[in-house]
Structure formats: structure tokens, C-alpha cells
Amino acid sequence: MSEVLLQATNLSARVEDKEILHNVDITIGKGETHVLMGPNGAGKSTLGNVLMGSPKYELTEGKILFKGEDMTQEGADKRAKAGMFLSFQEPLEVPGLTMESFIRTAMEQKSGKRMKLMEFRKQLKEALDILQMDEEYAKRSLNTGFSGGEKKKAEILQLMMMRPDLAILDETDSGLDVDAVRLVAKGIEKFQKERGGSLLIITHSTRILDSLDVDQTHIMVDGRMVAAGDGSLVAEINQGGYEKYLA
Amino acid sequence: MREKSQVDDIDRSIYDIKNENLDEYSVGEGLTPEIVRKISEEKNDPEWMRDFRLKSLEVYHSISVPDWGPSIDGLDMDHIVTYIRPNTKMSAKWSDVPDDIKDTFERLGIPQAERESLAGVGAQFDSELVYHNVKEEVAAQGVIYSDLESAMYGPYADMIREHFMKLIPPQDHKFAALHGAVWSGGSFVYVPPGVKVEIPLQSYFRLNAPGAGQFEHTLIIVDEGADLHFIEGCSAPKYNVANLHAGAVELFVGKNAKLRYSTIENWSKNMYNLNTKRAIVEEGGTMEWVSGSFGSHVSYLYPMTILQGNDSHMEFTGITFAGKGQNLDTGAKVVHTGARTSSYINTKSISKDGGISTFRSSVVIGKNAKKSKNAVSCQSLMLDSISRSDTIPAMDIRTKDADVGHEAKIGKVSDDAVFYLMSRGISEEDARAMIVSGFADNVSKELPLEYAVEMNNLIRLEMKGSIG
């Protein structure tokens, strides 16, 4: 196994009185691509959100190490600055905040350096082109009035611009048509291959995985990790479903 | 633990600059005919103006304070020094302005604004104009931009007498009457027919002495087919004594003329801001208001437009930000009397830390205002559960073929949106400020760049320490 990037151990989390995650472990190495699968309501999104530090969930147990640093009590902003990224299943709309100024501010906050406008525009245009998004999107308010597909593309746009070390993709492919999945996969592939970034892909389908080499597959049922394997496990699940893992 | 900051009050040091008390003369604390006569004498009023002041004083004593809005019990009119004159005469050159006054203005950025080719600056220190300059190119177009006092003796004397407090008569309400009695300082602008003023005219008002009220009067007449953008900016230093502002703004928009009146008011948080603004628009004319209300302890502010001429038009874009200890009652009024007139009111309000923001609109469409249109949209954002936001729309429609619409939305900053922005490396405080600035964006877009920057800075300043 390559150098460890993320090590989460024994995570238990709840929302209000309901415990959703039970003693979950996951370790992701540098440059690795992991897939997280499981039936609806298994707690996959919760894990993604807990790793990113969502205040909605209370972590009752466990520890999150990122690049060897303890992130367990840190806010999402600190985690992002350290190199984590979450592509939201339902990205939020922020009227009046343009995509362009948001992405630029985020990049500047992360690096602590001011970014030259020309250089930023150039990078942005390249990323927009890969996703076949019109430049007009950058001028629009963040996700405001975007279709579901546009929102997902905008998430990948941010991923490509922010260049984190670890990207957690929460059902980025759901609700996308075939062409959009292909474009989004292209952006992810670029992140994986050129950036050497690590991925935790939460998904129901395999379409998004076609062009990616999967290192590990995790199966989650009822808030527990029930199985793990290599990329071939994805195909297995596709054939047989989760039945054999259900209690 | 996550780092959280708690600041009781915002840092207003850049706005709360106090000078040593420069005033060589003030008229005592009560309000009597003797005082009004004294003011009139000091100001060298023409006779008609002196009589007008005394009549206004009678009206003032005959009506009571409004009882329908936020409480103004904290105001004690008997202890408000109504008129204070700074120790400097009108000055046409910046170099003649005394250093300490200049220092205050410089810290408020006025010389920069001047350098950045704004057309003219009339800055008011206490109640007297101390610095006044109209760029030659504007004057060469025949545009008059001066203080009201001296204009009463010039070639525009009759014009002023004809228009002064005709839109806002002293009988209108107690503070209009007070204004009529003690008004002091302010601007007079006249734009002749067909003249389009390319760059905005700007005026910066400022209150300085403890307990001083400010009663500046702005009179703007935009003649047929002319075009003007006027910017009024206000900022006052903070004192513990209750302060009162009761200015009046009267705007006359001629046939096919256009006037845009932009304001950012940023009063210190002990100020009672009881300002009255009114415009009347003739046939085919357009009136545009852009209004940002920050600061003050209590505000009553509802710029009103009378669409008298057929096919005249009004747009109002406003934002109000009420923080701790503030009760801001703002909105807009429009009266349609001409046919095919149209008005559009679009406001946003933000309340935080127990601040109260009330939006009040009044739309009147008279029986002759056939085929007139009106749309009111107001959106409120509450930043916590102890703040309050209300909407009080009133409509009086007297013709059947009017097209009237009203839309109100009240919302909160969602924790999910804050988390979303934070997940990109933005701090919680910045995330909230970005959401609020975004909410205010359609207002800042209407402002000239340097004012938009100032407004965003104000929002940022107000948002400091909002995380608890």
C-alpha cells in the first residue's frame, strides 16, 4: 500500500438521537481510488459528510487523521485547507455570489496567496472546456437556478480548480445523462491521473468508474462496513446486488 | 473545538472619528421662536424664509410625534442642540479648509472621491457647508450645484421659493415641521433642459457635535429631458447622547427627464434618523432610487414618489441592515396619478443580533392612473433566531385596469450553505458574510463601484463576530 493519506478509525456518528454510522474504518492511500457502495440509507453520504466535518452530524466516537494530522475536531474549512474536498450530492444555491468569485476566493484562501486574474481565468476556461460548460456559467450565481446536472458539473469544476489531495464524490453521477457522466468522468480522470489525487467515490452505478482504475471497493450496509475488495467487487455487486450482505 | 469568535460590538473606529468640539457657537438646547429667529438671522434668510420658519415652528408645536412606528421615546427634543455652526466659512478650495476638519474628511475618503473625478463634492460639517466644489465641465453645461442658502439670493431665488417644501409641507408630520423651522445646510441642484450630466454629483453629510441634530435640505430640479445621478452619503461618529437627523430631500423630475438618487446612510448607532424624501415626476420622466440603510438606532425612512405625469416611471432598490439595538423601519411609497405609469419596488432587509427590520410599502393608484403597473418585492434574511423581520404592505387601488403585484420572502442563512462554502476552505465568518453579501448583490450592483465596495465593507464589518 502507498503512503497513507486518510485514516479514519472506529467512526460512529449520529444525527439527533439516531446513530447512523457504527464503528466504521476506512484508510485511503495517496493516489488511490476507492469506491463506496451500498443500498440506499446505508450511511454512505453520512460517512462522506462526517469525513468533511459537517456540523449536522455528531461524531460520538472515532478519529480522523489526514496526512497524519488529527482532523477530528476541525471545521470543514480547516479540512479543505489541508487538502480534502467533498462533491455534494445536493450542492447549495448561493444567490448573488458568482461562481467565478467564489472559486477564486476559495483558491486564494486555500493557498493564502492572491491569484492573478489572467492566470485564474485561463485555468477556469480550461476546466470549463473539458466539462463543455459555457463560460457564461462562471458569471452566474453559484448553483442558482442550475439544473441537477449543471450543479454536478459545477462541483467537478470546483474539484478541477481546487486540486485537493482527496476528493470525496457523493453520488456525483446520479441524475446525469450519459453524455454528462462521460464529461464528469473526464474531469475526474484528469484529477486522478494528472493531479495524482485520491478519490472516494460514493456511487450506485458503474458508468462513472469505466475510465477509472479502482483500487479498493467498500460495501456499507446499515452504517457498517461489511465487505471490501478490489475493483472486481464492483462488477460482482452489479450482478448480484447487496442481498448476500443483508442480515 | 472549532474556533469561534465573539465580539460584542463592531469596530466602527473608521467611521466614528470624533474631532475636538470645533463649534464656536450654538443656540442652546430648547426650541422657541427666539431660537428660530436667531437661526434665521444667523443664516441671513430672506424675509419669506424667516416667516416660513416661524410658521413651521407653530405647526411643529401643534402636532404630536408619530405613534405608529418604532419608539422614539429616547428623543428629548428639549435637549437637542438644533443648530451648530462650525468655525469656518464656505470654502471653494480644499486648501482653505481647516486641517482638523480636512483630516476627518480625508479619513472618510472624500478627497479621493474627488480625485476620482466625481463631478462635485459638497461636504457638510455639522450644519454648514465647509467644502464645496463643482467641476468646471459640469458648471459649463449650465448645471447649478450649490448650497441652498446662497442660492436663495442668486438668479435661482424664485425657483427655490417656488419649490421649497412644496413636496414636503411642514404640515406633513412633526419632523417635517421641525425641519422647516430649523433646516440648515444642504444642496441645491438645477439641471437645465436637455442637459445630461455624465458623472454623478456627490454630497457627503456628516454629524459631529454631541447632541446635534442635522436638518439639511436637498432640493434638486431636473428640467425637461435632462439626466442626473446624485449620490448622497452619510456617516456620523458615535456619541452617547441621542442624536437626531431630520433632513428633507425634494426632487423634481421634469418631462422626459431622468434622476437617479443613490444613498448609503451609515449613521452611528445612537442616531434617530427621521428623514423625509420625496420626488414628483412629470410626463415620461423616470425616478430611480437606490437606498442603503445601515447604522442608526431608529430609522423611519420611506422615500416617496408621485408619478404625476402620464407614462412616468419609478424604480426603487433598497437594502436595510439592522443589527444589535437597532429598529429600522424602512420602505417606499408610490402614488400613481398619471395614466400608464409604472413603478417597481425591490427591497432586501437583513436583521441580526436582535435587530428589528420592518419593511413598509404604500402603493396608491388613483382613479385616473389607467393601465398603471406596480410590482413590490421584498426579501428578508434573518441571521439568527433573536432577530426580527416584518413586512407591512399597503395598497390602495382606485382603477380597475391596474396591474399590481406583491411578493414577500423571509429566509434564514442555512447551515447547509455555510457548511458548503466552508468545505471549500472558507472560514465560517467569511462564509456567512459571502452569503449575506450575495443576498445584497442586486443593490450593490446598482451603486457606483466605490460605493459598492463601501457597502460590502459595511456588511463585512456588521458580520464580524456574528458567530456564537
XYZ file of C-alpha atoms in Angstrom:
715
model
C 0.000 0.000 0.000
C 1.128 3.511 -0.794
C 1.609 6.299 1.719
C -1.481 6.788 3.887
C -3.473 9.959 3.169
C -6.672 9.469 5.120
C -7.094 7.209 8.076
C -10.445 7.133 9.775
C -10.885 4.689 12.608
C -13.861 3.494 14.552
C -16.194 6.287 13.405
C -19.608 6.378 14.995
C -21.896 9.269 14.209
C -25.449 10.247 14.856
C -27.919 12.851 13.820
C -30.122 13.879 16.712
C -30.834 10.594 18.515
C -30.308 8.276 15.601
C -26.952 6.588 15.258
C -26.139 6.204 11.583
C -22.516 5.089 11.494
C -21.265 2.274 13.679
C -17.526 1.856 14.173
C -16.519 2.480 10.588
C -12.898 2.222 9.466
C -11.516 3.454 6.190
C -7.949 4.084 5.061
C -7.089 5.692 1.761
C -3.570 5.875 0.387
C -2.066 8.594 -1.739
C -3.235 8.400 -5.334
C -5.675 5.586 -4.634
C -9.207 5.356 -5.923
C -11.764 3.852 -3.576
C -15.388 3.102 -4.285
C -18.055 3.065 -1.592
C -21.230 1.158 -2.439
C -24.259 0.075 -0.527
C -28.040 0.080 -0.546
C -30.000 3.295 -0.037
C -29.878 4.591 3.505
C -26.751 2.615 4.383
C -24.940 5.723 5.622
C -22.612 6.319 2.668
C -23.396 10.043 2.350
C -23.180 10.388 6.103
C -19.645 8.986 6.010
C -18.693 11.471 3.271
C -20.162 14.358 5.255
C -18.618 13.236 8.540
C -15.200 12.966 6.918
C -15.600 16.534 5.651
C -16.715 17.808 9.058
C -20.414 18.537 8.590
C -21.827 20.082 11.773
C -25.089 18.282 11.094
C -23.699 15.014 12.447
C -22.316 14.393 15.863
C -19.263 12.217 15.950
C -19.655 10.093 19.063
C -16.560 8.014 18.615
C -13.539 7.672 16.373
C -10.688 9.594 14.909
C -9.938 11.138 11.535
C -6.318 11.551 10.519
C -5.458 13.355 7.292
C -1.815 13.468 6.258
C -1.101 12.308 9.786
C -2.853 15.285 11.335
C -5.802 14.886 13.636
C -8.800 16.485 11.947
C -11.441 15.018 14.237
C -12.331 18.334 15.870
C -11.510 20.643 12.996
C -14.075 22.572 10.946
C -14.700 21.918 7.269
C -12.605 24.948 6.304
C -9.505 23.536 8.007
C -10.037 20.157 6.383
C -10.402 21.775 2.979
C -7.254 23.782 3.513
C -5.439 20.577 4.415
C -6.480 19.122 1.045
C -9.876 17.476 1.444
C -12.814 18.067 -0.874
C -16.418 16.928 -0.920
C -18.532 16.976 -4.043
C -22.023 17.450 -2.664
C -24.927 15.222 -3.577
C -27.127 18.294 -3.456
C -24.998 21.389 -3.980
C -26.402 24.511 -2.319
C -27.514 27.619 -4.163
C -25.968 30.929 -3.117
C -27.700 33.798 -4.939
C -25.562 36.825 -5.689
C -22.243 35.035 -5.244
C -20.789 34.369 -8.674
C -19.128 31.024 -9.334
C -16.073 32.816 -10.547
C -15.537 34.970 -7.476
C -16.394 32.075 -5.184
C -13.863 29.714 -6.754
C -11.207 32.387 -6.829
C -11.783 33.328 -3.185
C -11.681 29.670 -2.172
C -8.428 29.097 -4.090
C -6.874 32.184 -2.563
C -7.961 31.262 0.941
C -6.542 27.794 0.485
C -3.193 28.895 -0.845
C -3.011 32.070 1.212
C -1.848 33.880 -1.920
C -3.550 36.301 -4.225
C -4.201 34.930 -7.644
C -3.610 36.856 -10.808
C -6.884 37.332 -12.608
C -5.493 36.361 -16.012
C -3.981 33.143 -14.696
C -7.225 32.298 -12.889
C -9.337 32.941 -15.983
C -7.051 30.759 -18.069
C -7.314 27.826 -15.667
C -11.042 28.308 -15.356
C -11.522 28.302 -19.105
C -9.555 25.052 -19.471
C -11.692 23.355 -16.827
C -14.921 24.710 -18.323
C -13.891 23.446 -21.749
C -13.271 19.914 -20.511
C -16.730 19.844 -18.938
C -18.192 21.509 -22.037
C -19.659 24.256 -19.909
C -20.258 27.656 -21.362
C -18.071 30.425 -19.934
C -21.305 32.160 -19.026
C -21.662 29.766 -16.050
C -18.737 31.382 -14.291
C -20.597 34.680 -14.221
C -23.764 33.180 -12.802
C -24.640 32.946 -9.132
C -23.293 29.787 -7.530
C -25.611 26.895 -8.454
C -28.556 29.288 -8.537
C -31.158 28.102 -10.990
C -28.809 25.375 -12.227
C -30.329 22.069 -13.288
C -29.322 18.990 -11.322
C -26.797 18.064 -13.988
C -25.329 21.559 -14.118
C -24.853 21.524 -10.362
C -22.934 18.266 -10.530
C -20.746 19.585 -13.299
C -20.120 22.718 -11.262
C -18.903 20.508 -8.407
C -16.389 18.822 -10.679
C -15.375 22.222 -11.998
C -14.551 23.228 -8.436
C -12.681 19.965 -7.939
C -10.551 20.634 -11.008
C -9.810 24.182 -9.894
C -9.191 23.492 -6.218
C -6.900 20.500 -6.876
C -7.288 18.850 -3.474
C -5.384 15.716 -2.392
C -8.517 13.755 -1.626
C -11.875 14.149 -3.314
C -14.980 12.544 -1.870
C -17.613 12.335 -4.588
C -21.082 11.866 -3.158
C -23.220 10.395 -5.928
C -21.806 12.827 -8.415
C -23.120 10.673 -11.261
C -26.697 10.329 -10.087
C -29.221 12.196 -12.142
C -26.813 12.721 -15.018
C -27.437 11.646 -18.578
C -24.911 9.505 -20.444
C -23.110 12.435 -22.031
C -22.849 14.336 -18.782
C -21.464 11.272 -16.979
C -18.816 10.972 -19.687
C -17.780 14.619 -19.239
C -17.778 14.443 -15.461
C -15.731 11.214 -15.634
C -13.251 13.026 -17.839
C -12.801 15.717 -15.222
C -12.371 13.119 -12.504
C -9.909 11.169 -14.624
C -7.875 14.312 -15.128
C -7.821 14.840 -11.388
C -6.821 11.226 -10.801
C -4.171 10.924 -13.494
C -2.650 14.377 -13.751
C -3.005 15.506 -10.193
C -2.375 12.065 -8.733
C -5.317 12.774 -6.453
C -7.022 10.242 -4.236
C -10.723 9.506 -4.602
C -13.521 8.151 -2.510
C -16.382 7.637 -4.935
C -19.830 7.056 -3.479
C -21.954 5.648 -6.256
C -24.738 3.363 -7.318
C -23.633 2.832 -10.870
C -20.500 1.771 -12.660
C -20.694 4.164 -15.568
C -18.586 6.754 -13.824
C -15.977 4.112 -12.998
C -15.432 2.892 -16.561
C -12.446 5.087 -17.235
C -11.005 4.935 -13.728
C -8.799 2.279 -12.181
C -10.354 1.273 -8.890
C -8.000 0.190 -6.128
C -10.485 -0.734 -3.473
C -14.203 -1.258 -3.098
C -16.048 -0.951 0.221
C -19.532 -2.197 0.878
C -21.567 -0.470 3.552
C -24.831 -1.794 4.959
C -26.736 -0.284 7.887
C -23.890 2.023 8.847
C -21.304 -0.745 8.943
C -18.529 -1.736 6.568
C -19.447 -5.291 5.652
C -17.054 -6.156 2.864
C -14.044 -4.889 0.996
C -12.299 -5.950 -2.138
C -10.584 -4.770 -5.254
C -12.206 -3.261 -8.341
C -13.784 -6.588 -9.313
C -16.174 -6.322 -6.394
C -17.956 -3.522 -8.223
C -18.873 -5.868 -11.072
C -19.928 -8.509 -8.579
C -22.322 -6.118 -6.867
C -23.686 -5.097 -10.211
C -24.559 -8.691 -10.923
C -25.770 -9.929 -7.570
C -26.752 -6.785 -5.701
C -26.352 -6.469 -1.957
C -28.516 -9.390 -0.992
C -25.785 -11.565 0.351
C -24.613 -8.763 2.669
C -28.001 -8.041 4.146
C -28.536 -9.513 7.549
C -13.046 22.806 19.493
C -13.714 24.827 16.461
C -12.550 28.374 16.748
C -15.363 30.814 17.301
C -15.228 34.485 17.826
C -17.488 36.659 19.904
C -17.383 40.389 19.572
C -19.963 42.457 21.419
C -19.946 45.433 19.191
C -18.419 46.004 15.811
C -15.336 48.075 15.305
C -16.611 51.330 13.950
C -13.405 53.220 14.572
C -13.012 54.219 10.954
C -16.487 55.722 10.960
C -16.527 57.000 14.471
C -13.924 59.668 14.128
C -14.511 62.492 16.548
C -12.984 65.854 16.285
C -12.480 68.181 19.212
C -15.547 70.337 19.541
C -14.868 72.983 16.963
C -18.052 74.858 17.279
C -17.775 78.458 18.214
C -21.456 78.978 18.563
C -24.528 77.011 19.416
C -28.044 78.107 20.191
C -28.893 76.382 23.443
C -30.967 73.242 23.879
C -34.659 74.171 23.644
C -36.753 75.263 20.695
C -38.537 78.645 20.846
C -39.465 81.370 18.314
C -36.462 83.321 19.619
C -34.129 80.484 18.689
C -35.707 80.138 15.254
C -35.354 83.895 14.708
C -31.741 83.658 15.774
C -31.099 80.847 13.323
C -32.787 82.825 10.594
C -30.722 85.867 11.391
C -27.503 83.895 11.511
C -28.299 82.396 8.147
C -29.166 85.744 6.692
C -32.504 84.371 5.450
C -34.689 86.375 3.094
C -37.836 87.545 4.817
C -40.071 84.865 3.293
C -37.808 82.176 4.666
C -37.843 83.651 8.152
C -41.646 83.699 8.075
C -41.680 80.167 6.741
C -39.509 79.013 9.623
C -41.742 80.641 12.226
C -44.867 79.191 10.658
C -43.237 75.770 10.605
C -42.437 76.135 14.303
C -46.110 76.755 15.047
C -47.013 73.651 13.082
C -44.316 71.764 14.952
C -45.866 72.607 18.305
C -49.367 71.752 17.071
C -48.739 68.134 16.035
C -47.626 65.183 18.053
C -44.914 62.649 17.389
C -45.867 59.629 15.262
C -47.270 56.723 17.274
C -47.336 54.011 14.632
C -43.654 53.111 14.209
C -40.650 52.238 16.337
C -40.431 54.080 19.645
C -38.687 57.424 19.667
C -39.131 57.923 23.392
C -35.385 58.199 23.710
C -35.562 61.524 21.897
C -35.816 64.582 24.076
C -36.401 67.488 21.767
C -35.837 69.987 24.559
C -32.242 68.845 24.832
C -31.281 68.658 21.215
C -28.960 71.353 20.080
C -30.530 72.126 16.805
C -28.026 74.249 15.164
C -24.307 74.310 15.412
C -22.081 76.188 13.101
C -18.502 75.125 12.508
C -15.804 77.758 12.804
C -15.213 78.032 9.118
C -16.827 79.869 6.255
C -17.766 78.370 2.909
C -14.670 77.383 1.075
C -14.198 76.787 -2.615
C -10.683 75.435 -2.311
C -9.642 72.349 -0.440
C -6.522 74.103 0.865
C -8.676 76.658 2.731
C -10.442 74.004 4.790
C -9.063 73.841 8.367
C -6.721 70.932 8.967
C -8.684 69.042 11.598
C -11.855 69.123 9.526
C -9.840 68.117 6.492
C -8.376 65.286 8.487
C -11.830 63.932 9.275
C -12.885 64.139 5.664
C -9.709 62.554 4.462
C -10.300 59.615 6.735
C -13.746 59.336 5.228
C -12.207 59.285 1.780
C -13.713 62.437 0.334
C -10.639 63.904 -1.332
C -10.052 60.569 -3.022
C -13.596 60.525 -4.293
C -12.971 63.997 -5.612
C -9.784 62.937 -7.306
C -11.573 60.003 -8.811
C -13.317 62.530 -11.000
C -16.645 62.769 -9.319
C -18.317 65.825 -10.625
C -18.559 67.877 -7.480
C -18.384 67.492 -3.744
C -20.470 69.368 -1.241
C -19.414 68.077 2.117
C -21.315 69.210 5.163
C -19.662 69.525 8.531
C -22.273 69.894 11.222
C -24.835 72.140 9.622
C -22.741 74.308 7.392
C -21.154 73.629 4.083
C -17.435 73.833 4.540
C -16.217 72.496 1.319
C -17.874 72.915 -1.952
C -16.686 72.467 -5.455
C -18.272 71.823 -8.773
C -16.066 70.715 -11.587
C -15.846 73.228 -14.364
C -17.108 70.898 -17.039
C -20.397 70.437 -15.175
C -20.810 74.129 -14.488
C -20.072 74.819 -18.141
C -23.121 72.738 -19.062
C -25.187 75.199 -17.076
C -25.684 72.853 -14.135
C -26.097 74.619 -10.812
C -24.766 72.802 -7.786
C -24.511 74.974 -4.726
C -25.592 75.314 -1.150
C -29.195 76.260 -0.695
C -28.537 79.334 1.479
C -26.590 81.338 -1.067
C -28.771 80.140 -3.957
C -31.714 81.907 -2.281
C -30.111 85.203 -3.212
C -28.905 84.326 -6.700
C -30.682 84.084 -10.052
C -32.483 80.943 -8.807
C -34.112 82.667 -5.845
C -37.614 82.498 -7.340
C -37.173 78.902 -8.378
C -36.230 77.947 -4.845
C -39.103 79.861 -3.304
C -41.446 78.158 -5.731
C -40.256 74.663 -4.841
C -39.001 74.771 -1.254
C -41.048 72.424 0.951
C -43.826 72.227 -1.595
C -43.397 68.465 -1.918
C -42.852 68.020 1.806
C -45.010 70.652 3.505
C -44.385 71.309 7.225
C -47.899 70.021 7.950
C -46.876 66.580 6.719
C -45.546 65.361 10.054
C -43.879 66.690 13.176
C -40.346 66.245 11.929
C -41.103 67.866 8.600
C -42.327 70.865 10.591
C -39.197 70.812 12.716
C -37.160 70.677 9.563
C -38.999 73.659 8.142
C -38.216 75.648 11.270
C -34.557 74.837 11.724
C -33.260 73.475 8.433
C -29.670 74.324 7.751
C -27.221 73.424 5.038
C -27.781 71.089 2.152
C -27.632 71.257 -1.578
C -29.387 72.874 -4.479
C -29.059 71.309 -7.904
C -30.615 72.529 -11.101
C -30.077 70.728 -14.383
C -31.309 72.777 -17.381
C -33.438 71.249 -20.185
C -31.751 68.555 -22.246
C -28.519 68.515 -20.242
C -27.180 65.073 -19.479
C -24.745 65.107 -16.583
C -22.342 62.288 -17.389
C -20.740 61.826 -13.977
C -22.566 61.551 -10.661
C -22.760 64.536 -8.331
C -21.888 63.630 -4.807
C -22.503 65.009 -1.388
C -21.281 63.703 1.917
C -23.099 64.659 5.077
C -21.743 64.199 8.481
C -22.855 64.908 12.017
C -20.221 65.766 14.561
C -21.115 67.570 17.760
C -22.706 65.740 20.729
C -26.474 66.152 20.815
C -26.538 67.943 17.492
C -29.357 67.391 15.089
C -28.840 67.763 11.405
C -31.533 69.227 9.229
C -30.035 69.540 5.827
C -32.275 70.255 2.896
C -31.669 68.902 -0.570
C -33.548 70.420 -3.474
C -32.970 69.004 -6.926
C -34.723 70.111 -10.080
C -34.060 68.174 -13.248
C -35.614 70.034 -16.133
C -37.234 68.632 -19.267
C -35.215 65.907 -20.992
C -32.281 66.283 -18.606
C -30.460 63.472 -16.831
C -28.710 63.401 -13.445
C -27.290 60.937 -10.958
C -26.969 62.340 -7.453
C -25.228 60.454 -4.656
C -25.776 61.201 -1.026
C -23.532 59.543 1.520
C -23.864 59.810 5.264
C -21.712 58.784 8.146
C -21.706 60.006 11.715
C -19.424 59.460 14.669
C -20.726 57.742 17.734
C -21.791 59.532 20.870
C -23.800 58.580 23.911
C -26.248 61.449 23.647
C -29.253 60.704 21.468
C -28.775 62.238 18.061
C -31.457 63.265 15.634
C -31.377 63.553 11.896
C -34.406 65.056 10.201
C -33.328 66.074 6.754
C -35.543 66.617 3.762
C -34.965 65.736 0.151
C -37.217 67.188 -2.544
C -36.765 66.022 -6.082
C -38.499 67.430 -9.139
C -38.186 65.357 -12.280
C -39.336 67.158 -15.419
C -40.934 65.894 -18.594
C -38.904 63.018 -20.090
C -36.169 63.723 -17.571
C -34.357 61.149 -15.514
C -32.999 61.310 -11.991
C -31.192 58.630 -10.101
C -30.771 59.319 -6.391
C -28.397 56.974 -4.566
C -27.822 56.948 -0.836
C -25.826 54.952 1.588
C -26.707 56.040 5.082
C -24.403 54.830 7.774
C -25.362 56.586 10.973
C -23.851 55.884 14.345
C -25.982 53.557 16.408
C -27.479 56.161 18.707
C -28.990 58.183 15.861
C -32.680 58.797 15.343
C -32.922 59.009 11.592
C -36.270 60.576 10.683
C -35.545 61.620 7.175
C -38.134 62.557 4.584
C -37.526 62.109 0.877
C -39.965 62.779 -1.888
C -39.983 63.036 -5.666
C -42.527 64.145 -8.204
C -42.256 63.018 -11.801
C -43.737 64.649 -14.862
C -44.805 63.062 -18.142
C -42.446 60.388 -19.434
C -39.945 61.061 -16.650
C -38.051 58.455 -14.656
C -37.121 58.438 -10.997
C -34.680 55.833 -9.699
C -33.867 55.388 -6.034
C -31.020 53.314 -4.681
C -31.051 53.287 -0.913
C -28.828 51.562 1.624
C -29.762 51.978 5.288
C -27.118 50.983 7.787
C -26.499 52.200 11.294
C -28.803 54.434 13.387
C -30.734 53.392 16.470
C -34.143 54.057 14.960
C -34.952 54.902 11.353
C -38.150 55.993 9.712
C -37.390 56.183 6.031
C -39.826 55.751 3.156
C -38.809 57.666 0.056
C -41.975 58.583 -1.790
C -42.586 59.141 -5.446
C -45.555 60.838 -7.052
C -45.974 59.686 -10.621
C -47.968 62.651 -11.760
C -47.227 62.717 -15.468
C -48.585 60.133 -17.871
C -46.132 57.348 -18.713
C -43.803 58.281 -15.885
C -41.805 55.586 -14.175
C -40.181 54.831 -10.817
C -37.791 52.186 -9.593
C -36.768 51.724 -6.002
C -33.943 49.414 -4.941
C -33.184 49.334 -1.249
C -31.366 47.440 1.436
C -31.619 47.705 5.212
C -29.303 46.102 7.740
C -30.497 46.066 11.349
C -28.084 44.805 13.988
C -27.998 44.809 17.771
C -30.149 47.522 19.361
C -31.454 48.759 16.023
C -35.043 49.187 14.934
C -35.114 50.176 11.292
C -38.463 50.912 9.732
C -37.877 51.469 6.059
C -39.626 51.076 2.762
C -41.038 53.084 -0.086
C -44.209 54.827 -1.119
C -45.565 55.494 -4.551
C -48.603 57.405 -5.694
C -49.718 56.910 -9.277
C -51.874 59.698 -10.626
C -50.825 59.752 -14.300
C -52.029 57.168 -16.803
C -49.799 54.251 -17.839
C -47.387 54.982 -15.020
C -45.235 52.184 -13.681
C -43.311 51.527 -10.507
C -41.102 48.747 -9.267
C -40.030 48.407 -5.652
C -37.384 45.845 -4.810
C -36.009 45.682 -1.289
C -33.870 43.433 0.842
C -33.515 43.507 4.572
C -31.112 41.811 6.894
C -31.535 41.522 10.635
C -29.080 40.188 13.149
C -28.263 40.114 16.876
C -31.799 41.033 17.880
C -32.122 43.792 15.296
C -35.603 44.628 14.036
C -36.190 45.361 10.404
C -39.613 46.363 9.183
C -40.454 46.860 5.552
C -43.374 49.192 4.910
C -44.675 49.895 1.461
C -47.558 52.011 0.352
C -48.891 51.886 -3.167
C -51.675 54.209 -4.231
C -53.112 54.038 -7.718
C -55.579 56.835 -8.343
C -58.697 56.632 -10.493
C -57.042 58.439 -13.386
C -53.971 56.229 -13.385
C -55.401 53.971 -16.067
C -53.370 50.939 -17.085
C -50.752 51.615 -14.465
C -48.426 48.929 -13.205
C -46.780 48.273 -9.891
C -44.694 45.437 -8.511
C -43.352 45.183 -4.973
C -40.860 42.554 -3.982
C -39.264 42.330 -0.572
C -36.915 39.722 0.743
C -35.720 39.420 4.297
C -32.849 37.482 5.706
C -32.623 36.776 9.419
C -29.243 35.750 10.685
C -30.371 34.290 13.985
C -33.490 33.417 15.933
C -33.496 36.516 18.156
C -33.772 38.970 15.259
C -36.977 40.094 13.707
C -38.263 40.948 10.290
C -41.713 42.255 9.365
C -43.416 43.225 6.161
C -46.289 45.696 6.119
C -47.559 46.308 2.604
C -50.443 48.686 1.968
C -52.276 49.134 -1.295
C -54.999 51.486 -2.359
C -56.098 50.848 -5.913
C -58.825 53.039 -7.422
C -58.824 51.923 -11.005
C -59.887 48.566 -12.360
C -57.276 48.168 -15.064
C -54.198 48.468 -12.867
C -51.699 45.653 -12.730
C -50.403 45.257 -9.191
C -48.179 42.586 -7.709
C -46.651 41.918 -4.325
C -44.146 39.305 -3.286
C -42.520 38.829 0.099
C -39.996 36.245 1.225
C -38.420 35.752 4.593
C -35.483 33.414 4.978
C -32.575 32.397 7.130
C -28.955 31.698 6.350
C -28.931 27.919 6.085
C -26.321 25.939 7.990
C -26.023 23.676 4.968
C -24.982 26.596 2.769
C -22.425 27.684 5.362
C -21.015 24.135 5.501
C -20.926 24.033 1.712
C -18.780 27.164 1.476
C -16.624 26.034 4.390
C -15.950 22.738 2.644
C -14.064 24.803 0.069
C -11.730 26.256 2.663
C -13.674 29.393 3.577
C -13.958 30.281 7.271
C -17.370 30.261 8.922
C -17.362 34.034 9.342
C -16.408 34.637 5.724
C -18.936 32.078 4.534
C -21.750 33.906 6.312
C -20.519 37.263 5.047
C -20.400 35.904 1.489
C -23.968 34.646 1.725
C -25.182 37.985 3.081
C -23.210 39.994 0.509
C -24.669 37.772 -2.187
C -28.137 38.489 -0.844
C -27.373 42.215 -1.098
C -25.778 41.890 -4.507
C -28.619 43.304 -6.576
C -28.385 46.506 -4.550
C -24.602 46.864 -4.716
C -24.815 46.312 -8.470
C -26.848 49.498 -8.698
C -24.206 51.542 -6.911
C -21.115 53.184 -8.355
C -18.093 50.982 -7.747
C -16.572 52.794 -4.783
C -19.925 52.833 -3.011
C -20.476 49.166 -3.747
C -17.100 48.483 -2.168
C -18.043 50.607 0.828
C -21.330 48.770 1.208
C -19.634 45.389 1.073
C -17.147 46.595 3.664
C -20.034 47.706 5.858
C -21.691 44.307 5.536
C -18.404 42.631 6.359
C -17.968 44.918 9.343
C -21.508 44.214 10.532
C -20.960 40.482 10.120
C -17.848 40.461 12.308
C -18.423 38.467 15.443
C -21.756 37.141 14.238
C -20.794 33.588 15.068
C -21.714 32.438 18.521
